[in-house]
PDB file of C-alpha atoms in Angstrom:
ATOM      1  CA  UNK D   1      44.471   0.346  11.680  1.00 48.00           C
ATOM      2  CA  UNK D   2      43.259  -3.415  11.537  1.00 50.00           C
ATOM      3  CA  UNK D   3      39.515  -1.238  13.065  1.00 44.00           C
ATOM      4  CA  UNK D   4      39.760   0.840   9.376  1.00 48.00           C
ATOM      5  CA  UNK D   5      40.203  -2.357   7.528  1.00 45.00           C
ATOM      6  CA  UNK D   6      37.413  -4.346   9.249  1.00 40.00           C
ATOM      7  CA  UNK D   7      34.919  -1.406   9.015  1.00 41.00           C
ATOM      8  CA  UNK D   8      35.567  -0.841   5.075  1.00 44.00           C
ATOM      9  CA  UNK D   9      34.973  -4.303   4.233  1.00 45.00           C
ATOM     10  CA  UNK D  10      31.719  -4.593   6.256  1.00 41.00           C
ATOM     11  CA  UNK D  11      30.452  -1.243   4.635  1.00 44.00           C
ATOM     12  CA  UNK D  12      31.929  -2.588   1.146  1.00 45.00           C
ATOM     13  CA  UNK D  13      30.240  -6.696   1.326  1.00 43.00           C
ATOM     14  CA  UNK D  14      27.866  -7.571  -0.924  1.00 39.00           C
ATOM     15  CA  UNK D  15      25.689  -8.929   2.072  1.00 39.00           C
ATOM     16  CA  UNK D  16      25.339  -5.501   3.322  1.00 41.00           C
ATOM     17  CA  UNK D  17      21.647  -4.379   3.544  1.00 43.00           C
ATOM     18  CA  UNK D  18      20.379  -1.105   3.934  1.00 52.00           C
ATOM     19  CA  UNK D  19      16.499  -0.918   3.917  1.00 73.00           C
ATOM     20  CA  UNK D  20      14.159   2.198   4.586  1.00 80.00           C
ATOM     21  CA  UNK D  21      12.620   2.669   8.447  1.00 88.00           C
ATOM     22  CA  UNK D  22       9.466   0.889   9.003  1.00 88.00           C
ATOM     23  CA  UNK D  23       7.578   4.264   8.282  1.00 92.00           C
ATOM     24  CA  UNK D  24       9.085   5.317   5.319  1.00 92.00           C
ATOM     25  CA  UNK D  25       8.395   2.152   4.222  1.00 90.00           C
ATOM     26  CA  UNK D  26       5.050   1.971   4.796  1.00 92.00           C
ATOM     27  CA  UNK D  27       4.754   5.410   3.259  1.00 94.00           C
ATOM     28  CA  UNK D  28       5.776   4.656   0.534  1.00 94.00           C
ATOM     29  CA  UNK D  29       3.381   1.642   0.094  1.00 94.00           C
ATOM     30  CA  UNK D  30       0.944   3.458   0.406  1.00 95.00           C
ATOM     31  CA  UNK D  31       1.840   6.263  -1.626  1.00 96.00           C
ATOM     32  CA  UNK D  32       1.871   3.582  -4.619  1.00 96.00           C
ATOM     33  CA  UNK D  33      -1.388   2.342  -3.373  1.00 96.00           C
ATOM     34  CA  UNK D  34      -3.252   5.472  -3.740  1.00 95.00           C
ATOM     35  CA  UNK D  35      -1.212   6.114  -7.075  1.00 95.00           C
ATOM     36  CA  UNK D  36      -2.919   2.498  -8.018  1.00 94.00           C
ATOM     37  CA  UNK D  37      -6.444   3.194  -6.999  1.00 93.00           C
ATOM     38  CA  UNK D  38      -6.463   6.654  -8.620  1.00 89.00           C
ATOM     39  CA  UNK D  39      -8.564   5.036 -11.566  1.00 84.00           C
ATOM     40  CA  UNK D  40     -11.106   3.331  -9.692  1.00 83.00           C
ATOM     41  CA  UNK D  41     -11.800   6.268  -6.842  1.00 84.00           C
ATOM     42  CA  UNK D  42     -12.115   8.819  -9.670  1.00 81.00           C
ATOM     43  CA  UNK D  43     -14.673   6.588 -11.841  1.00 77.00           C
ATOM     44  CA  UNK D  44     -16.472   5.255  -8.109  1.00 71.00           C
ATOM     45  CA  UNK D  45     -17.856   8.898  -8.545  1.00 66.00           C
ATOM     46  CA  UNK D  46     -20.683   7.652 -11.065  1.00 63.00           C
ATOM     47  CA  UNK D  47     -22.022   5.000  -8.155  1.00 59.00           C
ATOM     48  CA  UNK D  48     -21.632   5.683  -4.623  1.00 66.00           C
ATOM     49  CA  UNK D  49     -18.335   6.969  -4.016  1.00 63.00           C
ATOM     50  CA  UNK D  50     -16.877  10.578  -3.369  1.00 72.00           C
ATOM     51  CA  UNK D  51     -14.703  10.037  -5.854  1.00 81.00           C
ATOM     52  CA  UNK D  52     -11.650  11.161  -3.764  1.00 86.00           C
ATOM     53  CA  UNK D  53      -9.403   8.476  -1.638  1.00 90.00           C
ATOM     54  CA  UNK D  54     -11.304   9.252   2.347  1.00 92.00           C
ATOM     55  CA  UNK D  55      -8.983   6.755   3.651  1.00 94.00           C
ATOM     56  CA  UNK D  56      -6.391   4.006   3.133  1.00 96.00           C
ATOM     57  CA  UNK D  57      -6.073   1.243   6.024  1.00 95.00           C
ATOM     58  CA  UNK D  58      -3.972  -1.567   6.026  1.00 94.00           C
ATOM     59  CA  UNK D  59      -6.105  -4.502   6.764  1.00 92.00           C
ATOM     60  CA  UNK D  60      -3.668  -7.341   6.577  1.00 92.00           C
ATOM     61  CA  UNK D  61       0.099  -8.766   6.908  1.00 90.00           C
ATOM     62  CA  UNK D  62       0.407 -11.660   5.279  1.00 85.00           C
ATOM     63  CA  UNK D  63       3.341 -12.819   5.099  1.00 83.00           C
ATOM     64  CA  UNK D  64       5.084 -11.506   1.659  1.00 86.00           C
ATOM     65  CA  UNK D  65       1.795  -9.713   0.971  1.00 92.00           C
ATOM     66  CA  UNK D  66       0.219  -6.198   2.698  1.00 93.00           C
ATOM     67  CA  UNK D  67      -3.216  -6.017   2.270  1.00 95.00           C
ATOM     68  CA  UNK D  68      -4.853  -2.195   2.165  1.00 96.00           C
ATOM     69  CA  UNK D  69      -8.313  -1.384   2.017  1.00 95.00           C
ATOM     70  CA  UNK D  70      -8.885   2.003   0.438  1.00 95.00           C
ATOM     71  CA  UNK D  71     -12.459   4.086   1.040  1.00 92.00           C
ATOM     72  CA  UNK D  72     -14.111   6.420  -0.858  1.00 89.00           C
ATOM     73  CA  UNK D  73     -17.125   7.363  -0.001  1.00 85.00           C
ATOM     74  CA  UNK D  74     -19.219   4.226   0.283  1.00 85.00           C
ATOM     75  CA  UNK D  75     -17.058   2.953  -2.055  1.00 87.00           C
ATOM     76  CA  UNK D  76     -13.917   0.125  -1.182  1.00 92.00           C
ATOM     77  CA  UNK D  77     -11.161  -1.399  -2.938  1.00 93.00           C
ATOM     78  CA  UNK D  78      -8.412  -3.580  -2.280  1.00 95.00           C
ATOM     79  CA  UNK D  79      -5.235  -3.353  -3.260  1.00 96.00           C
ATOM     80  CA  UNK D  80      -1.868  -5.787  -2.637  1.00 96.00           C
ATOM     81  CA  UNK D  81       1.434  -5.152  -1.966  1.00 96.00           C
ATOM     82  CA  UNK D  82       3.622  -7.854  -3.340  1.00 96.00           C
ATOM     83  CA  UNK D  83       7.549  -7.871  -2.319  1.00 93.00           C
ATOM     84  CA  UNK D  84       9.407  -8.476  -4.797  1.00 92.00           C
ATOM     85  CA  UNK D  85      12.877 -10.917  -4.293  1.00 90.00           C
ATOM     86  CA  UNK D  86      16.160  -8.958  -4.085  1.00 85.00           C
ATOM     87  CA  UNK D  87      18.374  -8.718  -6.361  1.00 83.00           C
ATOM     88  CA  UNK D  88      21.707 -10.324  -5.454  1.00 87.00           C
ATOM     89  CA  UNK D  89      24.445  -8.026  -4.704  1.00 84.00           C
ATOM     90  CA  UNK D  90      21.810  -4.833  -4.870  1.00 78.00           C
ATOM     91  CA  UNK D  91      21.078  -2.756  -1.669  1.00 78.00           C
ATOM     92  CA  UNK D  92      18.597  -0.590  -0.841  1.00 80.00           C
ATOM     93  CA  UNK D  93      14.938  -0.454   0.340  1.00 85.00           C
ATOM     94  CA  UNK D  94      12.841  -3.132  -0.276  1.00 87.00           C
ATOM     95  CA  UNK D  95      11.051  -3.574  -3.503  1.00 91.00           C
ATOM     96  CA  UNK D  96       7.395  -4.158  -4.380  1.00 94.00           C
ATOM     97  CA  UNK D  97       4.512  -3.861  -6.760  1.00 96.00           C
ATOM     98  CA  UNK D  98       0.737  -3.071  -6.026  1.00 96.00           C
ATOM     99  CA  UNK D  99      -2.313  -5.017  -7.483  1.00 95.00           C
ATOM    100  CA  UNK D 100      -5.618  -3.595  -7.282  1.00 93.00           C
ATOM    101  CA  UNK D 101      -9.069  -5.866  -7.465  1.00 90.00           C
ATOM    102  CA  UNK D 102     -10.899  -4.760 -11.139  1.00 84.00           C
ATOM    103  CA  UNK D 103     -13.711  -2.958  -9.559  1.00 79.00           C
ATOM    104  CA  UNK D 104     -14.615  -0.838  -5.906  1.00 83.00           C
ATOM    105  CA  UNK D 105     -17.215  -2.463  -3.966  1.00 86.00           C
ATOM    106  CA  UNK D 106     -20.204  -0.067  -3.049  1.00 83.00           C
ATOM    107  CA  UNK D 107     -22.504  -0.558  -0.145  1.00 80.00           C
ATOM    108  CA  UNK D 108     -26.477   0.977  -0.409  1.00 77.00           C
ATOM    109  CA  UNK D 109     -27.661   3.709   1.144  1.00 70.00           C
ATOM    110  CA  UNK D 110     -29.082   2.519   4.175  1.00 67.00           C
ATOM    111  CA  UNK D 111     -32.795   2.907   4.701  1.00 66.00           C
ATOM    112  CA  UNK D 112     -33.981   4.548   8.336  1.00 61.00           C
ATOM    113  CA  UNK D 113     -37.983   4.074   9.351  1.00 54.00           C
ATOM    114  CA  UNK D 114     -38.250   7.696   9.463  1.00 50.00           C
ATOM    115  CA  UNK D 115     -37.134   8.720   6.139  1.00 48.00           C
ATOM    116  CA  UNK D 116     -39.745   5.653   4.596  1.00 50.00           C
ATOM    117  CA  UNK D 117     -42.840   7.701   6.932  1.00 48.00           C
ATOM    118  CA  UNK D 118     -41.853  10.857   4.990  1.00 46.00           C
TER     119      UNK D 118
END
């Protein structure tokens, strides 16, 4: 009986944590990511990119930051996953926001020898 007791008020404290897997975590980082990007993969269409996302990649763990690089064609842009503090009391998976740099980065075509002797 004392067993029931203990095991309600651990599932009932307020220091109880429940947070998502590491991959459905990461999914759904990057799931926001790609929902943040959207803009800026669909407009890279005018330059150099396919205009579709060809690939997101995180690049970088730093600390209470994620860093993804996201392709599109010859097209990049980085976006930032920020975690945001918990609330006090709340549980459930962690939270976070995603910040996106203004503008994709677009490298040039490169140039071979043989298509300049054509």
């Amino acid at each position: 009986m004392t067993m029931k007791y203990l095991l309600a008020g651990l599932l009932l404290s307020g220091s109880a944590m429940a947070a998502l897997s590491p991959f459905n975590q990461r999914l759904a980082e990057i799931t926001k990511v790609a929902e943040t990007v959207e803009d800026a993969v669909q407009k890279s269409t005018s330059s150099r990119g396919s205009g579709v996302i060809d690939s997101i990649v995180h690049a970088k763990d730093d600390g209470n930051k994620q860093l993804y690089a996201v392709r599109s064609g010859r097209c990049s842009i980085v976006a930032t996953v920020k975690y945001l503090p918990p609330t006090p009391g709340m549980v459930g998976p962690a939270q976070f926001e995603v910040e996106a740099a203004d503008d994709m980065s677009c490298r040039k075509r490169p140039t071979s020898a043989a298509s300049e002797s054509e």
